[in-house]
Coordinates of C-alpha atoms in Angstrom, one line a residue:
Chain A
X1368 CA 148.0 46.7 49.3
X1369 CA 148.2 49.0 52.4
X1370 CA 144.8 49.4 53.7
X1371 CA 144.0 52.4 56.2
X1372 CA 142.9 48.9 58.7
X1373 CA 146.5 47.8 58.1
X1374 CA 148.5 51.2 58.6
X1375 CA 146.0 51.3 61.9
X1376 CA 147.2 48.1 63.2
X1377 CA 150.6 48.8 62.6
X1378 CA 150.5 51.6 64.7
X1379 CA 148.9 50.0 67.2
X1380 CA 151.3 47.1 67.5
X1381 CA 154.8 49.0 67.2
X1382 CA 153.1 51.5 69.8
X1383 CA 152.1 48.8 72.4
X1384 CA 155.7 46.9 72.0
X1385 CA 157.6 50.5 72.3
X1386 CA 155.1 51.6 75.4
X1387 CA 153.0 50.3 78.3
X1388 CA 149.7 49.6 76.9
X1389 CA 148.4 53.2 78.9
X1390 CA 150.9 55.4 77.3
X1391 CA 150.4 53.7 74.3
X1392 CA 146.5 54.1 74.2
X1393 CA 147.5 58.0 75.1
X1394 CA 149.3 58.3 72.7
X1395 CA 146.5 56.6 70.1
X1396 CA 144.4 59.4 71.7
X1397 CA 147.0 62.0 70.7
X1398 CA 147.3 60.7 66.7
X1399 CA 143.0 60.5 66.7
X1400 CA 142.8 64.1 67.8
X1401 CA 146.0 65.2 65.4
X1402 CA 144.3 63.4 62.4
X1403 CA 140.7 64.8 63.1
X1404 CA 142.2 68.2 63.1
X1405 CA 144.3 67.7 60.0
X1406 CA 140.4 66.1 58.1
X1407 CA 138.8 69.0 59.5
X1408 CA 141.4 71.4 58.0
X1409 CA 141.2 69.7 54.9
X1410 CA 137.7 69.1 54.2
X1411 CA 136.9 72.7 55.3
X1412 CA 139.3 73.9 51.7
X1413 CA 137.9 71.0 49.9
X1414 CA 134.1 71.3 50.6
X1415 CA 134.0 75.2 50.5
X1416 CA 136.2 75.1 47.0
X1417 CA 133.9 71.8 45.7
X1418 CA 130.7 74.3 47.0
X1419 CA 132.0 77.3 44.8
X1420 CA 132.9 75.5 41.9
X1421 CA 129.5 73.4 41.7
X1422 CA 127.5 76.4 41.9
X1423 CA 129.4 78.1 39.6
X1424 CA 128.7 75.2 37.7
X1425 CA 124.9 75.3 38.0
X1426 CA 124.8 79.0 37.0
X1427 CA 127.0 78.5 33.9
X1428 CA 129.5 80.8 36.0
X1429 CA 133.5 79.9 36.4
X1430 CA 133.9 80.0 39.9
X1431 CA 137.4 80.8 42.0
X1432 CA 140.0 80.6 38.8
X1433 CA 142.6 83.3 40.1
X1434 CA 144.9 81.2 42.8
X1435 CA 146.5 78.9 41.7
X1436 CA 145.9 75.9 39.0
X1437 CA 142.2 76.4 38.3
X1438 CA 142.0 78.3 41.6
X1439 CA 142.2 75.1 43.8
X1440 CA 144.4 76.9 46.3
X1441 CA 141.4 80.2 46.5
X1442 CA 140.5 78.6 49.7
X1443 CA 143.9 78.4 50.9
X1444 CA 144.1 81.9 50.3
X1445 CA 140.8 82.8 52.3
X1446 CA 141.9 80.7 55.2
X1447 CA 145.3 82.6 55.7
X1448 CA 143.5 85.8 55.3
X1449 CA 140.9 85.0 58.3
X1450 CA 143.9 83.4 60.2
X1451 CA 146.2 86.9 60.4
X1452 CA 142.6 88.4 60.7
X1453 CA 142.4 90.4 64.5
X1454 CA 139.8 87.9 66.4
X1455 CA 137.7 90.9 67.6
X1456 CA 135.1 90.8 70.9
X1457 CA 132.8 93.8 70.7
X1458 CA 132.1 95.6 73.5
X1459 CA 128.5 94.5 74.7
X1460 CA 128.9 91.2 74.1
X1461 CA 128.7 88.6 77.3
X1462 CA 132.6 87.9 76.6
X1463 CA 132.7 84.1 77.9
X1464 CA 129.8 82.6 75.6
X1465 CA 131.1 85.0 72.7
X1466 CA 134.1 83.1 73.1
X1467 CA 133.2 80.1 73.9
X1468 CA 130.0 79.0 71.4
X1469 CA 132.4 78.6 68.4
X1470 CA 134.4 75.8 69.7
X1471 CA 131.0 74.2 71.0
X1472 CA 130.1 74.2 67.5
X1473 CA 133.4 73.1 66.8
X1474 CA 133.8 69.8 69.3
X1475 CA 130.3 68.6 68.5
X1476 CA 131.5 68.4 65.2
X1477 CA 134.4 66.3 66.1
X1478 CA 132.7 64.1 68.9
X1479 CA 129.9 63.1 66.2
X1480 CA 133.3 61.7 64.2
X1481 CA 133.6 59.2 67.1
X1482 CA 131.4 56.3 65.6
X1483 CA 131.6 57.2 61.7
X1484 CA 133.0 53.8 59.5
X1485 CA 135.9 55.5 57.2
X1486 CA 136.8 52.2 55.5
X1487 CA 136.6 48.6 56.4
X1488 CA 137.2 47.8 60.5
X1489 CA 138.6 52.1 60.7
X1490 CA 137.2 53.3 63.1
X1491 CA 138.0 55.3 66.1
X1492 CA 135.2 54.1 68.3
X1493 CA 132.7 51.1 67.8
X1494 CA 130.4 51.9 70.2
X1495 CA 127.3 50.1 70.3
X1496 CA 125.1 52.5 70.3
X1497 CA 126.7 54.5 67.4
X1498 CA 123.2 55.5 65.4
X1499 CA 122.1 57.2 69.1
X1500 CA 125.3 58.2 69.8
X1501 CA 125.3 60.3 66.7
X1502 CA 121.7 61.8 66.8
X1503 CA 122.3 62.7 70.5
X1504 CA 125.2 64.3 70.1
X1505 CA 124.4 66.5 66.7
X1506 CA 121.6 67.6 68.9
X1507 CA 124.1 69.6 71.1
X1508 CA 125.0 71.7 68.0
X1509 CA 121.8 74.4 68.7
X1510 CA 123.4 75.1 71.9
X1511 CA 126.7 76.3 70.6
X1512 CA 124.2 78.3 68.2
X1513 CA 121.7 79.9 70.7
X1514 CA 125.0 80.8 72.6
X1515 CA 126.6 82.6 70.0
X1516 CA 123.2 84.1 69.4
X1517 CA 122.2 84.9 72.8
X1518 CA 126.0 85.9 73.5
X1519 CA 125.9 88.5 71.0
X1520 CA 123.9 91.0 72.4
X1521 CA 122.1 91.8 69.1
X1522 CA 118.7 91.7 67.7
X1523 CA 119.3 90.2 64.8
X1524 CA 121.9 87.3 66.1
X1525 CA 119.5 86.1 68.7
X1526 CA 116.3 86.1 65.7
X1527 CA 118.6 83.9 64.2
X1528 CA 119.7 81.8 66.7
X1529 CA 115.9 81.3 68.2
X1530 CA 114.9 80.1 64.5
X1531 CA 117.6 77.7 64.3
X1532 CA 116.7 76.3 67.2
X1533 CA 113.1 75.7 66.5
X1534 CA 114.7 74.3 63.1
X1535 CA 116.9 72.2 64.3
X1536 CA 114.6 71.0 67.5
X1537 CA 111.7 70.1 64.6
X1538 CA 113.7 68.7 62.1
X1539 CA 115.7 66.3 64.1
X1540 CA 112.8 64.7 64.7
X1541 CA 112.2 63.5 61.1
X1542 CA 115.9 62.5 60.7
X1543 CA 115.5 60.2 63.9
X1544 CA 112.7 58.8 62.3
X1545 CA 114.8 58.2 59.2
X1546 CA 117.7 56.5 61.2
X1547 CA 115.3 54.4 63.0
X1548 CA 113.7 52.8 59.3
X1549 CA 116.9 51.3 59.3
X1550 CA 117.7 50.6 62.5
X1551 CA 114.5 48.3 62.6
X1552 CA 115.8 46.9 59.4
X1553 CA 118.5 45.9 60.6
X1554 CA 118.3 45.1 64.3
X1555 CA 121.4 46.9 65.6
X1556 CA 122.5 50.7 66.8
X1557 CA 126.1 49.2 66.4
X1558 CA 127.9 51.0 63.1
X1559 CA 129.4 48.1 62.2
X1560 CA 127.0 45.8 62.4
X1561 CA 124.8 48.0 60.1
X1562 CA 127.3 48.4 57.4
X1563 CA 128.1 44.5 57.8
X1564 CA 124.3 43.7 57.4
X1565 CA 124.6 45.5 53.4
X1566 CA 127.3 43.2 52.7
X1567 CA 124.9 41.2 50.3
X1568 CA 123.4 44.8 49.4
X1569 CA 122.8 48.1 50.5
X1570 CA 119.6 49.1 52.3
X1571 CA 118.6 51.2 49.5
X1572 CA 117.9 48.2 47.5
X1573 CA 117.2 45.7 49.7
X1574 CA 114.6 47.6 52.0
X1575 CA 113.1 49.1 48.7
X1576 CA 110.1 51.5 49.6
X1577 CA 110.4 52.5 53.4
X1578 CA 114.0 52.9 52.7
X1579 CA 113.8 55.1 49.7
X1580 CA 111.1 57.5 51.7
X1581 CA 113.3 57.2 54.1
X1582 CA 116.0 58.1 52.2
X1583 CA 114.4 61.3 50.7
X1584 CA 113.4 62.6 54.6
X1585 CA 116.6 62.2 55.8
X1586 CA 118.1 64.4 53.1
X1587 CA 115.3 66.8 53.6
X1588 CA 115.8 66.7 56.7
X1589 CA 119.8 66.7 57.3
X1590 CA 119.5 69.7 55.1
X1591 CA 117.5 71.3 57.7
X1592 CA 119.6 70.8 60.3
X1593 CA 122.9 71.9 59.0
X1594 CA 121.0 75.5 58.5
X1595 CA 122.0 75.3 54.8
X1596 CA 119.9 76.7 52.1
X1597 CA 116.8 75.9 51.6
X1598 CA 116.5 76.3 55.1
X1599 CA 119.0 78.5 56.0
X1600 CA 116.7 80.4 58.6
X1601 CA 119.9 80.4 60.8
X1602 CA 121.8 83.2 58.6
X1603 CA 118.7 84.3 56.3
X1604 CA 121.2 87.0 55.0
X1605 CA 118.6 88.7 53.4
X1606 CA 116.9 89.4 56.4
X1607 CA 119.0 89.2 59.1
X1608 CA 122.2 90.0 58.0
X1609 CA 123.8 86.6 58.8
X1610 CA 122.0 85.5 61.6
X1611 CA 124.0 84.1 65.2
X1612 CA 127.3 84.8 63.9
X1613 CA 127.0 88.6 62.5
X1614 CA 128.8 89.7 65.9
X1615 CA 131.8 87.4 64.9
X1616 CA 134.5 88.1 62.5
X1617 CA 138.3 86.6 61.4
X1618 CA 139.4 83.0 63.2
X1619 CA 135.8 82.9 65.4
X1620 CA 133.6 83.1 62.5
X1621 CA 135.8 80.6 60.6
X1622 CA 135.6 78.1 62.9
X1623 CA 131.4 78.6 62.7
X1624 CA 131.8 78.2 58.8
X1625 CA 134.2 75.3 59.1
X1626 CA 132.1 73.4 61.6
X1627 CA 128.8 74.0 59.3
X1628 CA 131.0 72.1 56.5
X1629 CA 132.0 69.2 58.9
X1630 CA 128.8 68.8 59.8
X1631 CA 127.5 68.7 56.5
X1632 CA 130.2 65.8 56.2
X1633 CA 129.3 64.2 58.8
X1634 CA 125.9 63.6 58.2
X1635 CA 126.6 62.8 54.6
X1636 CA 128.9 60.0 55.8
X1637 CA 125.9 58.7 57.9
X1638 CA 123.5 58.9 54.9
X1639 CA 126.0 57.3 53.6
X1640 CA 126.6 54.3 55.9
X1641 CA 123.0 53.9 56.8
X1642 CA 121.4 53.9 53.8
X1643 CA 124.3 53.2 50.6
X1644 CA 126.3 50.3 52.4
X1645 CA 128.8 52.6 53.9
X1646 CA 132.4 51.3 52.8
X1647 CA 130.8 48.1 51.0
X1648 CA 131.5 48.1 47.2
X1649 CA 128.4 47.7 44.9
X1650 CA 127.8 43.9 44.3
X1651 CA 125.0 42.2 42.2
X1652 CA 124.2 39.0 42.0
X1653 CA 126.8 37.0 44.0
X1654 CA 130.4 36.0 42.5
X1655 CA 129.9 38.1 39.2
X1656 CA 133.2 39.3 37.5
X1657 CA 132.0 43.0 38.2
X1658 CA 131.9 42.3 42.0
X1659 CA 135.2 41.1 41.7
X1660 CA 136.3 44.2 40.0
X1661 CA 134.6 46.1 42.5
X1662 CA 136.1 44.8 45.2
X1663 CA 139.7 45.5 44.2
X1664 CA 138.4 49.2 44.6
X1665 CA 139.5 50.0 48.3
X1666 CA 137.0 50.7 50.9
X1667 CA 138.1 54.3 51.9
X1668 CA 137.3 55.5 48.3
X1669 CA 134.0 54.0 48.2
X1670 CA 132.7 55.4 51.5
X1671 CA 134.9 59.0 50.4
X1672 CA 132.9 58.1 47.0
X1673 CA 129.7 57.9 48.6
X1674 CA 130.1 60.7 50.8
X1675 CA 130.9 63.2 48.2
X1676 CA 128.3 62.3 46.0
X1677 CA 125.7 63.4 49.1
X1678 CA 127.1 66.1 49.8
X1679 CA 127.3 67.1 46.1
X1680 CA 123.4 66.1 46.5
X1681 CA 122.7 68.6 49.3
X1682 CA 125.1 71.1 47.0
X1683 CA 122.4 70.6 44.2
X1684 CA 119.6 71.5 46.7
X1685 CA 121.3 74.4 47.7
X1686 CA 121.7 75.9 43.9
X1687 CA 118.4 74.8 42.9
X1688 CA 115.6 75.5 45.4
X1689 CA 114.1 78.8 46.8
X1690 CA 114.2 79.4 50.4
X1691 CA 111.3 78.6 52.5
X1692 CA 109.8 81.3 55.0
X1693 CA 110.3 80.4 58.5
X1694 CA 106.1 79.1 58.6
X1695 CA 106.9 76.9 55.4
X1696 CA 109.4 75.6 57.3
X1697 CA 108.2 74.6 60.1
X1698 CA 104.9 73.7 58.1
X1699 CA 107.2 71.1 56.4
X1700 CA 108.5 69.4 58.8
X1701 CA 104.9 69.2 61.1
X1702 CA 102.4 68.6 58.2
X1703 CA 104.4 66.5 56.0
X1704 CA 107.8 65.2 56.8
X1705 CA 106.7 64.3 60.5
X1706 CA 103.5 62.2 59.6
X1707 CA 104.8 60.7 56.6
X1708 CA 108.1 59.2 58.6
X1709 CA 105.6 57.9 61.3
X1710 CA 103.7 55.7 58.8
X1711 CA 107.5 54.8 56.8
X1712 CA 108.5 53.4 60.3
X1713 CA 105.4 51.3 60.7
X1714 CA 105.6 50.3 57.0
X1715 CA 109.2 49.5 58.0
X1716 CA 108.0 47.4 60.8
X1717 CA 105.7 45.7 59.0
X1718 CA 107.9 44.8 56.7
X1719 CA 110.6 43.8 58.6
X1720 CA 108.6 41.5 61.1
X1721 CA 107.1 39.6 57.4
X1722 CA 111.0 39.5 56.2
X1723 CA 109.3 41.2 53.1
X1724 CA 112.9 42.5 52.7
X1725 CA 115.5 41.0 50.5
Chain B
X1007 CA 88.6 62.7 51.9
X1008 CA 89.1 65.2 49.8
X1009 CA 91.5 66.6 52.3
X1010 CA 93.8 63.7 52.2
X1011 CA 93.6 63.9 47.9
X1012 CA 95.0 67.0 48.5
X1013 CA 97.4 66.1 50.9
X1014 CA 98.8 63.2 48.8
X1015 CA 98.3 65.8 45.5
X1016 CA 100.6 68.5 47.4
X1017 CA 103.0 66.2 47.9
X1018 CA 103.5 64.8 44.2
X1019 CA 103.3 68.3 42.6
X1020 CA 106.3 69.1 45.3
X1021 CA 108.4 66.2 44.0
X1022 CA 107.8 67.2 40.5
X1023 CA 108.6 70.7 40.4
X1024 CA 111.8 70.1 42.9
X1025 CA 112.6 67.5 40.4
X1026 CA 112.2 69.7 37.0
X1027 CA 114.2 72.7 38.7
X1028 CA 117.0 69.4 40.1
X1029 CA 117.0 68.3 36.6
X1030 CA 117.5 72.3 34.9
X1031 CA 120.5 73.0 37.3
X1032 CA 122.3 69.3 36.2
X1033 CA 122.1 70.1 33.0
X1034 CA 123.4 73.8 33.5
X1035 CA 126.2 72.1 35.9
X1036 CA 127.1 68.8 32.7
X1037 CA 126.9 71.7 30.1
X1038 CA 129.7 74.3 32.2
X1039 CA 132.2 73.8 29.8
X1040 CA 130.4 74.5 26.5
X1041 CA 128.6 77.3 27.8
X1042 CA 129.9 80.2 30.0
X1043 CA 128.5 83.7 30.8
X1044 CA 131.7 84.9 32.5
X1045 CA 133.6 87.3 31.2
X1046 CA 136.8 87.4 31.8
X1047 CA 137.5 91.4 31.2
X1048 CA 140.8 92.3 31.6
X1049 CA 141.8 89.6 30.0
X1050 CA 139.5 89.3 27.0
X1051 CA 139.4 93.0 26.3
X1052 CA 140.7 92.6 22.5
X1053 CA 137.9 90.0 21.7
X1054 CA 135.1 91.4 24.3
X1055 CA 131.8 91.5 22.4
X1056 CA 129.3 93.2 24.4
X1057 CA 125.4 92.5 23.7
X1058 CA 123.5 94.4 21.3
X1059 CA 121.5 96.3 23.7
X1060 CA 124.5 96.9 26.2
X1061 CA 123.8 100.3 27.7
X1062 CA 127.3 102.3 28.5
X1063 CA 126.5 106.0 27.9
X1064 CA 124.7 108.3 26.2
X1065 CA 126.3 109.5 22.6
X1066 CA 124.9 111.8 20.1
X1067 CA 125.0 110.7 16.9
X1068 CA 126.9 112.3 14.5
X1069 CA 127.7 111.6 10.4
X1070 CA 130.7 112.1 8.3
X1071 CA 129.2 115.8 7.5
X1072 CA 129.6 116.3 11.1
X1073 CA 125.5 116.7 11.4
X1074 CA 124.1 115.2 14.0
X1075 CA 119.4 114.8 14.6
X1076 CA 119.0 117.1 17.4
X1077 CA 116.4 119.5 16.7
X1078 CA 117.0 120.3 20.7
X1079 CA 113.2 120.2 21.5
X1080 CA 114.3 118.9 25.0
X1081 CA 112.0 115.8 25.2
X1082 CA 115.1 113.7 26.5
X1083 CA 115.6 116.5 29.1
X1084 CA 112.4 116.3 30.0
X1085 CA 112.4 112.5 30.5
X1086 CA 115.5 111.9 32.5
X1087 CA 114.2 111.3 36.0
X1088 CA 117.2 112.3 37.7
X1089 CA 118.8 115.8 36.1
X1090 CA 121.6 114.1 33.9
X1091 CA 120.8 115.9 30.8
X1092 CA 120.8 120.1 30.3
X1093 CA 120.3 121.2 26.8
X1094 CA 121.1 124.6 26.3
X1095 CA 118.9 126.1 22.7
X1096 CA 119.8 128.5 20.3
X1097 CA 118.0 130.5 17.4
X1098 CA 119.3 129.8 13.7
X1099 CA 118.0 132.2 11.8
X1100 CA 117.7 131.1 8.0
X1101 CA 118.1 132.9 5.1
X1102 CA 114.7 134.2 4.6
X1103 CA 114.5 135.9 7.8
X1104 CA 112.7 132.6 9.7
X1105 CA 114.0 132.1 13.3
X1106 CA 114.6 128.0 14.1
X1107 CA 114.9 126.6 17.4
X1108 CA 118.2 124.8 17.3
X1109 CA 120.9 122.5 19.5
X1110 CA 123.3 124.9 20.9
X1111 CA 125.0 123.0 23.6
X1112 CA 123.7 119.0 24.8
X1113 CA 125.1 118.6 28.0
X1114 CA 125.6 115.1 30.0
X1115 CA 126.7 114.0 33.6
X1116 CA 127.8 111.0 33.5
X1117 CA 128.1 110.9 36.8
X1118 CA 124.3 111.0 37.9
X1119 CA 123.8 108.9 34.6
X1120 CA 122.2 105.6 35.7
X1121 CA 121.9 104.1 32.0
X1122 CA 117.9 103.7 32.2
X1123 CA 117.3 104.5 28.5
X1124 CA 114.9 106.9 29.1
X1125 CA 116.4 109.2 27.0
X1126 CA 116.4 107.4 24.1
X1127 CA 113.1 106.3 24.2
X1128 CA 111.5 109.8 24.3
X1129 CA 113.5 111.4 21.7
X1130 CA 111.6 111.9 18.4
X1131 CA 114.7 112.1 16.3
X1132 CA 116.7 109.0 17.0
X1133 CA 119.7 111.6 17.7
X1134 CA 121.0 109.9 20.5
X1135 CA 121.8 106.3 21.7
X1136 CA 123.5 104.4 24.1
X1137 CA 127.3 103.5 23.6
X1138 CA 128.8 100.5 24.2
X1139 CA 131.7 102.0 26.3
X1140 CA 131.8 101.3 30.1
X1141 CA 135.2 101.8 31.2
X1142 CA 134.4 105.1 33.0
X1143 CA 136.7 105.7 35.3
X1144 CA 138.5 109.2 35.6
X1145 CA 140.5 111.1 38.5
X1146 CA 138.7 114.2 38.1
X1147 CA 134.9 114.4 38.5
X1148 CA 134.7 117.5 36.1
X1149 CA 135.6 115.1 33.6
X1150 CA 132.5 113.3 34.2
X1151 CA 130.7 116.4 32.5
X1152 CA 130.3 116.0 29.0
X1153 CA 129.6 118.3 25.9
X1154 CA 128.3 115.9 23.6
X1155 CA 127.7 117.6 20.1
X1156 CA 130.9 118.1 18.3
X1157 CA 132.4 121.7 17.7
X1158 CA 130.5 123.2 14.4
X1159 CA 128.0 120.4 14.4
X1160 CA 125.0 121.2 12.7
X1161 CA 121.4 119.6 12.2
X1162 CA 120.9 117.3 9.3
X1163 CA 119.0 119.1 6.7
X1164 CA 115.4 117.7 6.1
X1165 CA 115.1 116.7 10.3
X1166 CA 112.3 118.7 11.6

């Protein structure tokens, strides 16, 4: 069966036997960047159409059912319309951050794709520092924010964009913590060798308790820090219109809404590989006949699986809960989330220096 | 210590009430095909079944003797808080010689209408109620205006 490992390699090989191995690696770079355009495209229809039809699903509502077979192709349909859409600067706006914070948003998005695991050995870069790699990098994203804010020259956009930077700054904090739990648990920063140390079992099972409050603050916590509701202080429509990007309108504001999505992705494929085995299948026991069936599943769909079934997670959150006030917030994350992840990450210690682990 | 009961107490009744509301919405999202509460108008207009309480416009009631309850005392006039309703009285004179405040004219814009059902509420009579009609739209506002008692309505005999 053609795995995604196997179609890489054969790129790779008829590439380096065409090329020099320079052009070749350039023009590697060249497919990355044309297929991490193409997944952005595409999870930017899929995740806003799965986001409309799961809250139209938790409010006993239809959702998009006009366009197309059961309206799958709304989003199509929205995405042409903000395309042909004139991408308008308004006058008092500081015209080179106006333009520019949108694609800041944008490449942090795609940079924090770098070390992500899609299925077994695909991936674009094993770096070996991938855990820090990707917290340091999703950290950039409040600058492309408090520029767009800043940029705008408007009351409400910089309100926003201050808020989601005090959000952001606080709640990375707790989802640092999070990473680490594991990162003591398993000894490595390196992607690979975290999703190679769940071959036997994920760390949801086998770290039990520090894991699973673990688990819980980094969902809290990513939540935070992709602004989405609950926490949405960032747009808070109700108050302040939509926050950073009210200025922006047609192709600029799309890419904004897009790069929320991606991010959203992205840190559900981290959850994902950190804490539910990333593209290992579910095994119990050892040499069971259900492990075997499990393992003819291919590794792409269970980490696509796993991923989805996060971010249908933080979906859930989204429909359910009310939004917090900016001091609940902030109360939250300093009261609550903060201690309680200091004492998981001793626990974790502890644990992991007795092997109390399985 | 009490303090730190607290703490730990805040934090459970969190997790359970996020938990009950997680739990509501899952069932609301297993349950979205049996149950709906779209409507799909256009499209279901031959079958559309309102609610009972659905509040379209205001109608006065009229029977198959083409009488109608207003004794036009004005009360839902009165109670319309923003100038919808104008009803313009009459004398019948009956014949002993006894003049009768009656209904002459019970007129209704629609168009400042915002459906609170104040009306109905303060007439004494039960001569109006709210239709289940909502497709309002017309090209001329005059239309908007409406006479609501039929031509050669009359009050039902015994309404006081």
């Amino acid at each position: 069966m053609p795995s995604l490992e196997h179609i890489a390699n054969l790129v790779h090989d008829w590439l380096n036997a065409q090329f020099s191995p320079g052009l070749a690696l350039f023009f590697e770079f060249f497919i990355i960047g044309v297929l991490i355009i193409g997944l952005f495209s595409i999870l930017g229809l899929v995740l806003i159409m799965m986001e409309r039809k799961v809250s139209a699903w938790m409010q006993l509502r239809l959702g998009p059912n006009r366009v197309g077979p059961k309206g799958m192709f709304q989003t199509v349909a929205d995405t042409v319309k903000l395309i042909v859409k004139e991408g308008m600067t308004p006058d008092g706006v500081d015209k080179l951050l106006f333009n520019l914070a949108p694609f800041i948003v944008m490449i942090v998005a795609m940079v924090i794709m770098a070390p992500l695991m899609f299925a077994k050995n695909f991936q674009i870069w094993d770096i070996n520092i991938g855990v820090f790699f990707i917290t340091a990098i999703s950290s950039l994203s409040v600058i492309g924010i408090l520029m767009a804010g800043w940029a705008s020259n408007n009351k409400y956009s910089l309100l926003g964009a201050m808020r989601s930077g005090a959000q952001i700054v606080s709640y990375e904090l707790s989802a640092g913590f999070a990473l680490l739990t594991i990162v003591i648990l398993t000894g490595d920063l390196k992607i690979s060798a975290i999703v190679n140390a769940q071959s036997d079992g994920w760390w949801i099972f086998k770290g039990h308790l520090p894991v699973w409050i673990a688990f819980v603050i980094f969902m809290i916590a990513v939540t935070a820090e992709t602004n989405r509701a609950p926490f949405d202080m960032a747009e808070a429509e109700s108050e302040l219109t939509a926050g950073f990007h009210t200025e922006y309108s047609g192709m600029k504001f799309a890419l904004f809404f897009l790069a929320e999505y991606v991010n959203i992705f992205v840190v559900c494929a981290l959850g994902a590989t950190l804490f539910l085995g990333g593209w290992q299948p579910l095994h119990f026991g050892t040499g069971t006949g259900f492990n075997r069936v499990m393992d003819y599943i291919p590794s792409s769909i269970w980490f696509a699986g796993k991923t989805f079934f996060l971010i249908f997670v933080i979906m859930w959150f989204r429909w359910t809960f009310p939004r917090l006030r900016i001091d609940q917030l902030l109360n939250l994350e300093w009261k609550y989330l903060l201690p309680i992840s200091m004492f998981n990450l001793l626990l974790a210690t502890l644990i992991t220096i007795m092997g109390w682990h399985f | 210590m009490a303090f730190l009961k607290k703490y730990f107490s805040n934090i459970f009744q969190a997790i359970r009430s996020l938990t009950t509301g997680m739990r509501i919405t899952a069932g609301y999202a297993l349950r979205h095909g049996k149950e709906k509460i779209t409507q799909q108008y256009p499209d279901n207009k031959k079958t559309l079944v309102l609610p009972e309480r659905f509040r379209g416009e205001v109608v006065l009631t009229h029977d198959e003797n083409n009488e109608h309850a207003c004794t036009g005392c004005t009360a839902c006039e009165l109670a319309c808080p923003n100038g919808t309703i104008k009803i313009i009285t009459k004398f019948d004179v009956s014949p002993e010689g006894k003049k009768k405040k009656a209904l002459d004219t019970f007129i209704y814009h629609l168009e400042l209408c915002t459906m609170c059902n104040l009306c109905i509420e303060a007439c004494p009579t039960n001569a109006i109620r709210m239709a289940q009609t909502f497709e309002h739209s017309v090209f001329d506002r005059n239309k908007l205006t409406k006479k609501l008692n039929n031509p050669g309505s009359k009050i039902r005999e015994g309404v006081e």
